[in-house]
């Protein structure tokens, strides 16, 4: 088994992970005492071959071999299979087979009737050394799991002490003080081993707790470093895309100005183009300012009642001429309803959705619907545009994304729907999208009541949510 503890899993709590590492340490170090116990069995048989009844000695050897075999199987199974499973699975396996440890202790405690006060003192001394060695090795190798260590020591010492006390009380009550001193020394030895095991266990537990916390700290630092790298990457894309998008209208303004200077009589033809280029630059700066405020968390909320019918009329007046100029029909259906939200941010969301729908739609129309659905106001924008290919629905809500081959994207900045998703998240309005290629797209905003405090917290966390925004696919 490897001696390197695995890193804590994200879903594993500290207590469970530490317990699983302690169990793994116990199973790993127990191999030492397991090998020692197997090696001592024939030695003890040889020492007591002339002192103990052969049938009882053989029975003990068979019992000790069987107990060692069972515990050996448990150790092997854990090392080859269970150690690769979850912490919970490791603990469940260990608890199921923990009985194999005190079973070994019981077998060794039963050596006492084979030699105590019957074998020559030299042989008794050798047997006592073997039993004491087993107890000390167990204290060192099993200290990682305190309950198991105590079960082992208690079983070994109680079974040994029980025979000594029975021997004193019933078999040879007047033999002398020797047995009493042995019983007292056994109790003291037992207490010392339990305390030594407890202290060693505390040290091991603290080491694994420290490992867990260090791993959590490293993981946290890794996440923060990755977040910083992501932020830098986004800012680089931000600057590159903004510079690319702003270059064309600014260059056009320069050309128009030169043209107007050299041929002033063309002012009627050039002036509208200058206005369009200026509008494009202003639109870009508006989007960049919105994005900067969102990503700095400096969004000021004014949550209150919003008259949706009035909002629909304002949006129709604002976007109707743009739709008509593109040969589209803008229809507005608004039911009398009140939403609890920030009117400026909601207007910005709806305006971006309408602008996006009109920009993408080459023929047909756009529908703005404000209605009640199960008592909750719902804002929907339908269009008859090209639709969004399957698998790319989420991409349109990322910053600087322009879908290739879609009309209307060449003069955009890829910020509209990104800002919509961010604002919707801040306000707590679930945003969904449904689209069919060649048929059009539906974007739905459920205007659940905005909690001002919760919205302020989400706005303050905007910087940590640079790379993606949660949204729900319909």
CSV table of C-alpha atoms in Angstrom, one decimal:
chain,number,residue,atom,x,y,z
A,1,UNK,CA,0.0,0.0,0.0
A,2,UNK,CA,1.2,3.5,-0.8
A,3,UNK,CA,2.1,5.7,2.1
A,4,UNK,CA,1.0,8.9,0.4
A,5,UNK,CA,-2.4,10.1,1.5
A,6,UNK,CA,-4.6,11.0,-1.3
A,7,UNK,CA,-5.9,14.6,-1.6
A,8,UNK,CA,-9.3,15.2,0.0
A,9,UNK,CA,-12.2,14.9,-2.4
A,10,UNK,CA,-14.4,18.0,-2.8
A,11,UNK,CA,-17.4,16.3,-1.4
A,12,UNK,CA,-15.6,14.7,1.6
A,13,UNK,CA,-15.8,16.5,4.9
A,14,UNK,CA,-12.7,16.9,7.1
A,15,UNK,CA,-13.8,14.4,9.8
A,16,UNK,CA,-14.7,11.7,7.3
A,17,UNK,CA,-11.5,12.2,5.3
A,18,UNK,CA,-9.3,12.2,8.4
A,19,UNK,CA,-11.0,9.0,9.7
A,20,UNK,CA,-10.4,7.3,6.4
A,21,UNK,CA,-6.7,8.3,6.4
A,22,UNK,CA,-6.3,6.9,9.9
A,23,UNK,CA,-7.9,3.7,8.9
A,24,UNK,CA,-5.7,3.4,5.8
A,25,UNK,CA,-2.7,4.1,8.0
A,26,UNK,CA,-3.8,1.4,10.4
A,27,UNK,CA,-4.3,-1.2,7.6
A,28,UNK,CA,-0.9,-0.3,6.2
A,29,UNK,CA,1.1,-0.5,9.5
A,30,UNK,CA,-0.7,-3.6,10.7
A,31,UNK,CA,1.2,-5.6,8.2
A,32,UNK,CA,4.2,-5.4,10.5
A,33,UNK,CA,2.4,-6.9,13.5
A,34,UNK,CA,0.7,-9.4,11.2
A,35,UNK,CA,4.0,-10.8,10.0
A,36,UNK,CA,5.4,-10.8,13.5
A,37,UNK,CA,2.4,-12.8,14.8
A,38,UNK,CA,2.7,-15.4,12.0
A,39,UNK,CA,6.4,-15.7,12.7
A,40,UNK,CA,5.9,-16.2,16.5
A,41,UNK,CA,3.3,-19.0,16.1
A,42,UNK,CA,5.9,-21.7,15.4
A,43,UNK,CA,8.3,-20.3,17.9
A,44,UNK,CA,5.7,-20.5,20.7
A,45,UNK,CA,4.8,-24.0,19.5
A,46,UNK,CA,8.4,-25.1,19.8
A,47,UNK,CA,8.9,-23.5,23.3
A,48,UNK,CA,5.8,-25.2,24.7
A,49,UNK,CA,6.0,-28.5,22.9
A,50,UNK,CA,7.3,-30.3,26.0
A,51,UNK,CA,5.3,-28.2,28.5
A,52,UNK,CA,1.6,-28.0,27.3
A,53,UNK,CA,-0.8,-30.8,26.3
A,54,UNK,CA,-0.2,-31.4,22.6
A,55,UNK,CA,-3.9,-31.4,21.6
A,56,UNK,CA,-4.4,-28.0,23.2
A,57,UNK,CA,-1.3,-26.6,21.7
A,58,UNK,CA,-2.2,-27.8,18.2
A,59,UNK,CA,-5.7,-26.4,18.7
A,60,UNK,CA,-4.2,-23.0,19.6
A,61,UNK,CA,-1.9,-23.1,16.6
A,62,UNK,CA,-4.9,-23.8,14.3
A,63,UNK,CA,-6.9,-21.0,15.9
A,64,UNK,CA,-4.0,-18.5,15.7
A,65,UNK,CA,-3.4,-19.4,12.0
A,66,UNK,CA,-7.1,-19.0,11.2
A,67,UNK,CA,-7.3,-15.6,12.9
A,68,UNK,CA,-4.2,-14.5,11.1
A,69,UNK,CA,-5.5,-15.7,7.8
A,70,UNK,CA,-8.8,-13.8,8.2
A,71,UNK,CA,-7.0,-10.6,9.2
A,72,UNK,CA,-4.5,-11.1,6.3
A,73,UNK,CA,-7.4,-11.3,3.9
A,74,UNK,CA,-8.9,-8.1,5.3
A,75,UNK,CA,-5.6,-6.3,4.9
A,76,UNK,CA,-5.1,-7.6,1.4
A,77,UNK,CA,-8.7,-6.7,0.3
A,78,UNK,CA,-8.4,-3.2,1.6
A,79,UNK,CA,-5.0,-2.7,0.0
A,80,UNK,CA,-6.0,-3.9,-3.5
A,81,UNK,CA,-9.6,-2.8,-3.8
A,82,UNK,CA,-11.1,-0.7,-1.0
A,83,UNK,CA,-8.3,1.8,-0.7
A,84,UNK,CA,-9.3,3.1,-4.2
A,85,UNK,CA,-12.9,3.7,-3.2
A,86,UNK,CA,-14.4,6.7,-1.4
A,87,UNK,CA,-13.7,7.6,2.2
A,88,UNK,CA,-17.2,6.4,3.2
A,89,UNK,CA,-16.7,3.0,1.5
A,90,UNK,CA,-13.3,2.6,3.2
A,91,UNK,CA,-14.9,3.3,6.6
A,92,UNK,CA,-17.8,1.0,6.0
A,93,UNK,CA,-15.5,-1.9,5.0
A,94,UNK,CA,-13.3,-1.4,8.0
A,95,UNK,CA,-16.2,-1.2,10.5
A,96,UNK,CA,-17.6,-4.4,9.0
A,97,UNK,CA,-14.3,-6.3,9.5
A,98,UNK,CA,-12.9,-4.6,12.6
A,99,UNK,CA,-13.8,-7.7,14.6
A,100,UNK,CA,-10.8,-9.5,13.1
A,101,UNK,CA,-8.4,-7.4,15.2
A,102,UNK,CA,-9.8,-8.3,18.7
A,103,UNK,CA,-10.2,-11.9,17.4
A,104,UNK,CA,-6.4,-12.1,17.0
A,105,UNK,CA,-6.0,-10.6,20.4
A,106,UNK,CA,-8.3,-13.2,22.0
A,107,UNK,CA,-6.3,-16.0,20.4
A,108,UNK,CA,-3.1,-14.6,21.9
A,109,UNK,CA,-4.7,-14.1,25.3
A,110,UNK,CA,-5.6,-17.8,25.3
A,111,UNK,CA,-1.9,-18.7,25.3
A,112,UNK,CA,-2.0,-18.0,29.1
A,113,UNK,CA,-3.5,-21.4,30.0
A,114,UNK,CA,-0.8,-23.1,28.0
A,115,UNK,CA,2.2,-21.7,30.0
A,116,UNK,CA,1.2,-19.6,33.0
A,117,UNK,CA,2.5,-21.2,36.2
A,118,UNK,CA,2.8,-24.6,34.5
A,119,UNK,CA,5.8,-24.3,32.2
A,120,UNK,CA,9.4,-23.8,33.5
A,121,UNK,CA,10.2,-20.2,34.4
A,122,UNK,CA,12.5,-19.9,31.4
A,123,UNK,CA,9.8,-20.9,29.0
A,124,UNK,CA,7.2,-18.7,30.8
A,125,UNK,CA,9.6,-15.8,30.4
A,126,UNK,CA,9.9,-16.4,26.7
A,127,UNK,CA,6.1,-16.6,26.4
A,128,UNK,CA,5.6,-13.4,28.4
A,129,UNK,CA,8.1,-11.7,26.1
A,130,UNK,CA,6.1,-12.8,23.0
A,131,UNK,CA,2.7,-11.7,24.5
A,132,UNK,CA,4.2,-8.3,25.6
A,133,UNK,CA,5.8,-7.8,22.2
A,134,UNK,CA,2.5,-8.4,20.5
A,135,UNK,CA,0.9,-5.8,22.7
A,136,UNK,CA,3.6,-3.3,22.2
A,137,UNK,CA,3.7,-3.8,18.4
A,138,UNK,CA,-0.1,-3.4,18.4
A,139,UNK,CA,0.1,-0.2,20.3
A,140,UNK,CA,2.6,1.2,17.7
A,141,UNK,CA,0.8,-0.1,14.5
A,142,UNK,CA,-2.8,0.3,15.5
A,143,UNK,CA,-2.6,3.7,17.2
A,144,UNK,CA,-4.0,5.4,14.1
A,145,UNK,CA,-7.5,3.9,15.0
A,146,UNK,CA,-7.9,4.3,18.7
A,147,UNK,CA,-11.1,2.3,19.0
A,148,UNK,CA,-9.5,-0.7,17.3
A,149,UNK,CA,-6.4,-0.4,19.4
A,150,UNK,CA,-8.4,-0.4,22.6
A,151,UNK,CA,-10.4,-3.4,21.5
A,152,UNK,CA,-7.2,-5.3,20.8
A,153,UNK,CA,-5.5,-4.3,24.0
A,154,UNK,CA,-8.6,-4.8,26.2
A,155,UNK,CA,-9.3,-8.2,24.7
A,156,UNK,CA,-5.7,-9.4,25.0
A,157,UNK,CA,-5.3,-8.1,28.6
A,158,UNK,CA,-8.7,-9.1,29.9
A,159,UNK,CA,-8.4,-12.7,28.5
A,160,UNK,CA,-4.9,-13.0,30.0
A,161,UNK,CA,-5.9,-11.4,33.4
A,162,UNK,CA,-9.1,-13.6,33.6
A,163,UNK,CA,-7.0,-16.8,33.5
A,164,UNK,CA,-4.5,-15.4,36.1
A,165,UNK,CA,-7.4,-14.5,38.5
A,166,UNK,CA,-9.1,-17.8,37.9
A,167,UNK,CA,-5.8,-19.5,38.6
A,168,UNK,CA,-5.3,-17.5,41.8
A,169,UNK,CA,-8.9,-18.0,43.1
A,170,UNK,CA,-9.7,-21.6,42.1
A,171,UNK,CA,-6.7,-23.6,41.0
A,172,UNK,CA,-3.9,-22.6,43.4
A,173,UNK,CA,-5.1,-20.1,45.9
A,174,UNK,CA,-2.3,-20.7,48.3
A,175,UNK,CA,0.6,-20.8,45.9
A,176,UNK,CA,2.2,-17.5,46.9
A,177,UNK,CA,2.4,-13.8,46.0
A,178,UNK,CA,3.9,-14.5,42.6
A,179,UNK,CA,0.6,-14.6,40.8
A,180,UNK,CA,-0.6,-11.4,42.5
A,181,UNK,CA,2.4,-9.5,41.3
A,182,UNK,CA,2.0,-10.8,37.8
A,183,UNK,CA,-1.7,-9.6,37.8
A,184,UNK,CA,-0.7,-6.2,39.1
A,185,UNK,CA,2.1,-5.8,36.5
A,186,UNK,CA,-0.3,-6.9,33.8
A,187,UNK,CA,-2.8,-4.2,34.8
A,188,UNK,CA,-0.1,-1.5,34.9
A,189,UNK,CA,1.3,-2.6,31.6
A,190,UNK,CA,-2.2,-2.5,30.2
A,191,UNK,CA,-2.8,1.1,31.5
A,192,UNK,CA,0.6,2.3,30.1
A,193,UNK,CA,-0.1,0.9,26.6
A,194,UNK,CA,-3.5,2.5,26.5
A,195,UNK,CA,-2.1,5.9,27.4
A,196,UNK,CA,0.8,5.5,25.0
A,197,UNK,CA,-1.6,4.5,22.2
A,198,UNK,CA,-3.9,7.5,23.0
A,199,UNK,CA,-1.0,10.0,22.7
A,200,UNK,CA,0.3,8.5,19.5
A,201,UNK,CA,-3.2,8.6,18.1
A,202,UNK,CA,-3.6,12.3,18.9
A,203,UNK,CA,-0.3,13.0,17.1
A,204,UNK,CA,-1.4,11.0,14.0
A,205,UNK,CA,-4.8,12.6,13.9
A,206,UNK,CA,-3.4,16.1,14.1
A,207,UNK,CA,-1.0,15.3,11.2
A,208,UNK,CA,-3.9,14.2,9.0
A,209,UNK,CA,-6.0,17.1,10.0
A,210,UNK,CA,-3.1,19.4,9.0
A,211,UNK,CA,-2.8,17.5,5.7
A,212,UNK,CA,-6.5,18.1,5.0
A,213,UNK,CA,-6.4,21.8,5.8
A,214,UNK,CA,-3.2,22.2,3.8
A,215,UNK,CA,-4.8,20.5,0.8
A,216,UNK,CA,-7.9,22.7,1.2
A,217,UNK,CA,-5.7,25.8,1.3
A,218,UNK,CA,-3.7,24.7,-1.8
A,219,UNK,CA,-7.0,24.0,-3.6
A,220,UNK,CA,-8.4,27.4,-2.6
A,221,UNK,CA,-5.2,29.1,-3.8
A,222,UNK,CA,-5.3,27.2,-7.0
A,223,UNK,CA,-8.9,28.3,-7.7
A,224,UNK,CA,-8.0,31.9,-6.9
A,225,UNK,CA,-5.0,31.8,-9.1
A,226,UNK,CA,-7.0,30.3,-11.9
A,227,UNK,CA,-9.7,32.9,-11.4
A,228,UNK,CA,-7.1,35.7,-11.6
A,229,UNK,CA,-5.7,34.1,-14.8
A,230,UNK,CA,-9.2,33.9,-16.3
A,231,UNK,CA,-9.8,37.5,-15.4
A,232,UNK,CA,-6.6,38.6,-17.1
A,233,UNK,CA,-7.6,36.5,-20.2
A,234,UNK,CA,-11.0,38.1,-20.3
A,235,UNK,CA,-9.6,41.6,-19.9
A,236,UNK,CA,-7.2,40.8,-22.8
A,237,UNK,CA,-10.1,39.7,-24.9
A,238,UNK,CA,-12.0,42.7,-23.8
A,239,UNK,CA,-9.3,45.1,-24.9
A,240,UNK,CA,-8.6,43.3,-28.2
A,241,UNK,CA,-12.2,43.1,-29.1
A,242,UNK,CA,-13.0,46.7,-28.1
A,243,UNK,CA,-10.0,47.9,-30.1
A,244,UNK,CA,-11.0,45.9,-33.1
A,245,UNK,CA,-14.7,47.0,-33.0
A,246,UNK,CA,-14.0,50.6,-32.4
A,247,UNK,CA,-11.4,50.9,-35.2
A,248,UNK,CA,-13.9,50.6,-38.0
A,249,UNK,CA,-16.3,53.4,-37.0
A,250,UNK,CA,-13.5,55.7,-36.0
A,251,UNK,CA,-11.7,55.1,-39.2
A,252,UNK,CA,-14.9,55.8,-41.1
A,253,UNK,CA,-15.3,59.1,-39.2
A,254,UNK,CA,-11.8,60.1,-40.2
A,255,UNK,CA,-12.6,59.3,-43.9
A,256,UNK,CA,-15.9,61.1,-43.8
A,257,UNK,CA,-14.2,64.2,-42.2
A,258,UNK,CA,-11.5,64.2,-44.9
A,259,UNK,CA,-14.1,63.7,-47.6
A,260,UNK,CA,-16.3,66.5,-46.2
A,261,UNK,CA,-13.2,68.8,-46.0
A,262,UNK,CA,-12.4,68.3,-49.6
A,263,UNK,CA,-15.9,68.2,-51.0
A,264,UNK,CA,-18.2,70.3,-48.7
A,265,UNK,CA,-21.0,70.2,-51.2
A,266,UNK,CA,-21.6,66.5,-50.3
A,267,UNK,CA,-22.6,67.4,-46.7
A,268,UNK,CA,-26.2,66.0,-47.2
A,269,UNK,CA,-24.8,62.6,-48.3
A,270,UNK,CA,-21.9,62.4,-45.8
A,271,UNK,CA,-23.7,63.8,-42.6
A,272,UNK,CA,-26.0,60.8,-42.1
A,273,UNK,CA,-23.0,58.4,-42.4
A,274,UNK,CA,-21.1,60.5,-39.8
A,275,UNK,CA,-24.2,60.2,-37.5
A,276,UNK,CA,-24.3,56.4,-38.0
A,277,UNK,CA,-20.6,56.0,-37.2
A,278,UNK,CA,-21.0,58.2,-34.1
A,279,UNK,CA,-24.0,56.1,-33.0
A,280,UNK,CA,-21.9,53.0,-33.4
A,281,UNK,CA,-19.1,54.4,-31.3
A,282,UNK,CA,-21.6,55.6,-28.6
A,283,UNK,CA,-23.2,52.2,-28.6
A,284,UNK,CA,-19.9,50.5,-28.0
A,285,UNK,CA,-19.0,52.9,-25.2
A,286,UNK,CA,-22.4,52.4,-23.6
A,287,UNK,CA,-21.9,48.6,-23.6
A,288,UNK,CA,-18.3,48.9,-22.3
A,289,UNK,CA,-19.5,51.2,-19.4
A,290,UNK,CA,-22.3,48.8,-18.6
A,291,UNK,CA,-19.8,45.9,-18.5
A,292,UNK,CA,-17.3,47.8,-16.4
A,293,UNK,CA,-20.0,48.6,-13.8
A,294,UNK,CA,-21.1,45.0,-13.7
A,295,UNK,CA,-17.7,43.5,-13.4
A,296,UNK,CA,-16.7,46.0,-10.6
A,297,UNK,CA,-19.8,45.3,-8.6
A,298,UNK,CA,-20.8,48.9,-8.7
A,299,UNK,CA,-24.4,48.5,-9.8
A,300,UNK,CA,-26.7,50.8,-7.9
A,301,UNK,CA,-30.2,49.2,-7.4
A,302,UNK,CA,-33.5,51.1,-7.1
A,303,UNK,CA,-35.9,48.3,-6.6
A,304,UNK,CA,-39.6,49.2,-6.7
A,305,UNK,CA,-42.9,48.6,-8.6
A,306,UNK,CA,-42.6,48.7,-12.4
A,307,UNK,CA,-45.7,49.4,-14.6
A,308,UNK,CA,-45.1,46.8,-17.4
A,309,UNK,CA,-47.7,48.4,-19.7
A,310,UNK,CA,-45.9,51.7,-19.5
A,311,UNK,CA,-42.6,50.0,-20.0
A,312,UNK,CA,-43.9,48.2,-23.1
A,313,UNK,CA,-45.1,51.6,-24.6
A,314,UNK,CA,-41.7,53.2,-24.1
A,315,UNK,CA,-39.9,50.2,-25.7
A,316,UNK,CA,-42.3,50.3,-28.7
A,317,UNK,CA,-41.7,54.0,-29.2
A,318,UNK,CA,-37.9,53.5,-28.9
A,319,UNK,CA,-37.5,50.4,-31.1
A,320,UNK,CA,-40.4,50.7,-33.5
A,321,UNK,CA,-38.6,53.0,-36.0
A,322,UNK,CA,-35.6,50.8,-36.0
A,323,UNK,CA,-37.7,47.7,-36.9
A,324,UNK,CA,-39.6,49.6,-39.5
A,325,UNK,CA,-36.3,50.8,-41.1
A,326,UNK,CA,-35.3,47.2,-41.5
A,327,UNK,CA,-38.7,46.2,-43.0
A,328,UNK,CA,-39.8,44.4,-39.9
A,329,UNK,CA,-43.0,44.6,-37.9
A,330,UNK,CA,-42.6,45.1,-34.2
A,331,UNK,CA,-45.7,43.9,-32.2
A,332,UNK,CA,-46.2,44.6,-28.6
A,333,UNK,CA,-48.7,42.7,-26.3
A,334,UNK,CA,-48.7,43.9,-22.8
A,335,UNK,CA,-51.2,42.9,-20.0
A,336,UNK,CA,-51.8,45.3,-17.1
A,337,UNK,CA,-49.3,44.1,-14.5
A,338,UNK,CA,-46.8,45.3,-11.9
A,339,UNK,CA,-43.4,43.8,-11.5
A,340,UNK,CA,-41.1,44.4,-8.5
A,341,UNK,CA,-37.7,45.2,-10.0
A,342,UNK,CA,-35.3,48.0,-10.9
A,343,UNK,CA,-37.0,49.9,-13.7
A,344,UNK,CA,-33.7,51.2,-15.3
A,345,UNK,CA,-32.0,47.8,-15.3
A,346,UNK,CA,-35.2,46.1,-16.6
A,347,UNK,CA,-35.5,48.6,-19.4
A,348,UNK,CA,-31.9,48.0,-20.3
A,349,UNK,CA,-32.5,44.2,-20.4
A,350,UNK,CA,-35.6,44.5,-22.5
A,351,UNK,CA,-34.0,47.1,-24.8
A,352,UNK,CA,-31.0,44.8,-25.4
A,353,UNK,CA,-33.2,41.8,-26.1
A,354,UNK,CA,-35.3,43.8,-28.6
A,355,UNK,CA,-32.2,45.4,-30.3
A,356,UNK,CA,-30.6,41.9,-30.6
A,357,UNK,CA,-33.8,40.4,-32.0
A,358,UNK,CA,-34.2,43.2,-34.6
A,359,UNK,CA,-30.5,43.0,-35.5
A,360,UNK,CA,-30.7,39.3,-36.2
A,361,UNK,CA,-34.0,39.2,-38.0
A,362,UNK,CA,-33.9,39.8,-41.8
A,363,UNK,CA,-37.6,39.3,-42.5
A,364,UNK,CA,-40.8,38.7,-40.6
A,365,UNK,CA,-41.1,40.5,-37.3
A,366,UNK,CA,-40.4,40.7,-33.6
A,367,UNK,CA,-42.9,40.3,-30.8
A,368,UNK,CA,-42.6,41.8,-27.3
A,369,UNK,CA,-44.9,40.1,-24.9
A,370,UNK,CA,-45.5,41.1,-21.2
A,371,UNK,CA,-48.1,38.9,-19.6
A,372,UNK,CA,-48.9,37.1,-16.4
A,373,UNK,CA,-48.0,33.4,-16.2
A,374,UNK,CA,-49.3,31.6,-13.1
A,375,UNK,CA,-49.5,35.0,-11.4
A,376,UNK,CA,-45.9,35.9,-12.2
A,377,UNK,CA,-45.1,38.6,-14.8
A,378,UNK,CA,-43.2,37.2,-17.8
A,379,UNK,CA,-41.3,39.2,-20.4
A,380,UNK,CA,-40.8,37.4,-23.8
A,381,UNK,CA,-39.1,38.5,-27.0
A,382,UNK,CA,-39.9,36.4,-30.1
A,383,UNK,CA,-38.2,36.8,-33.4
A,384,UNK,CA,-38.3,35.1,-36.9
A,385,UNK,CA,-34.5,35.3,-37.3
A,386,UNK,CA,-32.1,32.5,-38.3
A,387,UNK,CA,-32.2,30.8,-34.9
A,388,UNK,CA,-29.3,29.5,-32.9
A,389,UNK,CA,-27.7,26.1,-33.7
A,390,UNK,CA,-28.0,23.4,-31.1
A,391,UNK,CA,-25.2,23.4,-28.6
A,392,UNK,CA,-24.5,27.2,-29.0
A,393,UNK,CA,-27.4,28.5,-27.0
A,394,UNK,CA,-25.2,29.1,-23.9
A,395,UNK,CA,-22.4,30.6,-25.9
A,396,UNK,CA,-24.5,33.7,-27.0
A,397,UNK,CA,-24.6,34.7,-23.3
A,398,UNK,CA,-20.8,35.0,-23.1
A,399,UNK,CA,-18.9,38.2,-23.7
A,400,UNK,CA,-17.6,39.1,-27.2
A,401,UNK,CA,-19.4,36.2,-28.8
A,402,UNK,CA,-20.5,36.6,-32.4
A,403,UNK,CA,-22.1,33.6,-34.1
A,404,UNK,CA,-20.5,33.1,-37.6
A,405,UNK,CA,-22.9,33.3,-40.5
A,406,UNK,CA,-25.6,35.2,-38.7
A,407,UNK,CA,-26.7,38.4,-40.2
A,408,UNK,CA,-26.4,41.4,-37.9
A,409,UNK,CA,-23.4,40.2,-36.0
A,410,UNK,CA,-20.8,41.9,-38.2
A,411,UNK,CA,-21.6,45.3,-36.8
A,412,UNK,CA,-22.1,44.2,-33.1
A,413,UNK,CA,-19.8,43.9,-30.2
A,414,UNK,CA,-20.9,40.6,-28.7
A,415,UNK,CA,-21.8,42.3,-25.4
A,416,UNK,CA,-25.6,42.7,-25.6
A,417,UNK,CA,-26.8,39.3,-24.4
A,418,UNK,CA,-23.8,39.0,-22.0
A,419,UNK,CA,-25.0,42.2,-20.3
A,420,UNK,CA,-28.6,40.9,-20.3
A,421,UNK,CA,-27.6,37.7,-18.6
A,422,UNK,CA,-25.5,39.5,-15.9
A,423,UNK,CA,-28.3,42.0,-15.2
A,424,UNK,CA,-30.9,39.3,-15.1
A,425,UNK,CA,-28.8,37.4,-12.6
A,426,UNK,CA,-28.3,40.4,-10.4
A,427,UNK,CA,-32.1,41.1,-10.3
A,428,UNK,CA,-32.9,37.4,-9.7
A,429,UNK,CA,-35.0,37.1,-12.9
A,430,UNK,CA,-34.6,33.6,-14.4
A,431,UNK,CA,-33.5,33.9,-18.0
A,432,UNK,CA,-34.3,31.1,-20.5
A,433,UNK,CA,-33.8,30.7,-24.3
A,434,UNK,CA,-35.4,28.4,-26.8
A,435,UNK,CA,-34.4,28.5,-30.5
A,436,UNK,CA,-35.0,26.5,-33.7
A,437,UNK,CA,-32.6,27.0,-36.7
A,438,UNK,CA,-34.5,28.7,-39.6
A,439,UNK,CA,-37.6,29.4,-37.4
A,440,UNK,CA,-36.5,32.0,-34.8
A,441,UNK,CA,-35.7,32.4,-31.2
A,442,UNK,CA,-37.6,33.0,-27.9
A,443,UNK,CA,-36.0,34.6,-24.9
A,444,UNK,CA,-38.1,34.6,-21.7
A,445,UNK,CA,-37.4,36.6,-18.6
A,446,UNK,CA,-39.5,35.6,-15.5
A,447,UNK,CA,-39.9,38.7,-13.4
A,448,UNK,CA,-39.9,37.1,-10.0
A,449,UNK,CA,-39.9,39.8,-7.3
A,450,UNK,CA,-36.4,41.2,-6.7
A,451,UNK,CA,-35.0,41.0,-3.2
A,452,UNK,CA,-33.0,44.2,-2.9
A,453,UNK,CA,-30.5,42.8,-0.4
A,454,UNK,CA,-29.9,39.6,-2.3
A,455,UNK,CA,-29.6,41.5,-5.5
A,456,UNK,CA,-27.0,43.8,-3.9
A,457,UNK,CA,-25.0,40.7,-2.8
A,458,UNK,CA,-25.1,39.2,-6.3
A,459,UNK,CA,-24.0,42.5,-7.8
A,460,UNK,CA,-21.1,42.7,-5.3
A,461,UNK,CA,-20.0,39.2,-6.4
A,462,UNK,CA,-19.9,40.2,-10.1
A,463,UNK,CA,-16.1,40.2,-10.2
A,464,UNK,CA,-15.9,36.5,-9.1
A,465,UNK,CA,-18.4,35.6,-11.9
A,466,UNK,CA,-16.4,36.8,-14.8
A,467,UNK,CA,-16.2,33.7,-16.9
A,468,UNK,CA,-19.8,32.6,-17.0
A,469,UNK,CA,-23.3,33.4,-15.7
A,470,UNK,CA,-25.9,30.9,-14.6
A,471,UNK,CA,-28.9,30.8,-16.9
A,472,UNK,CA,-31.5,28.1,-17.5
A,473,UNK,CA,-32.2,26.5,-20.9
A,474,UNK,CA,-35.9,26.1,-21.5
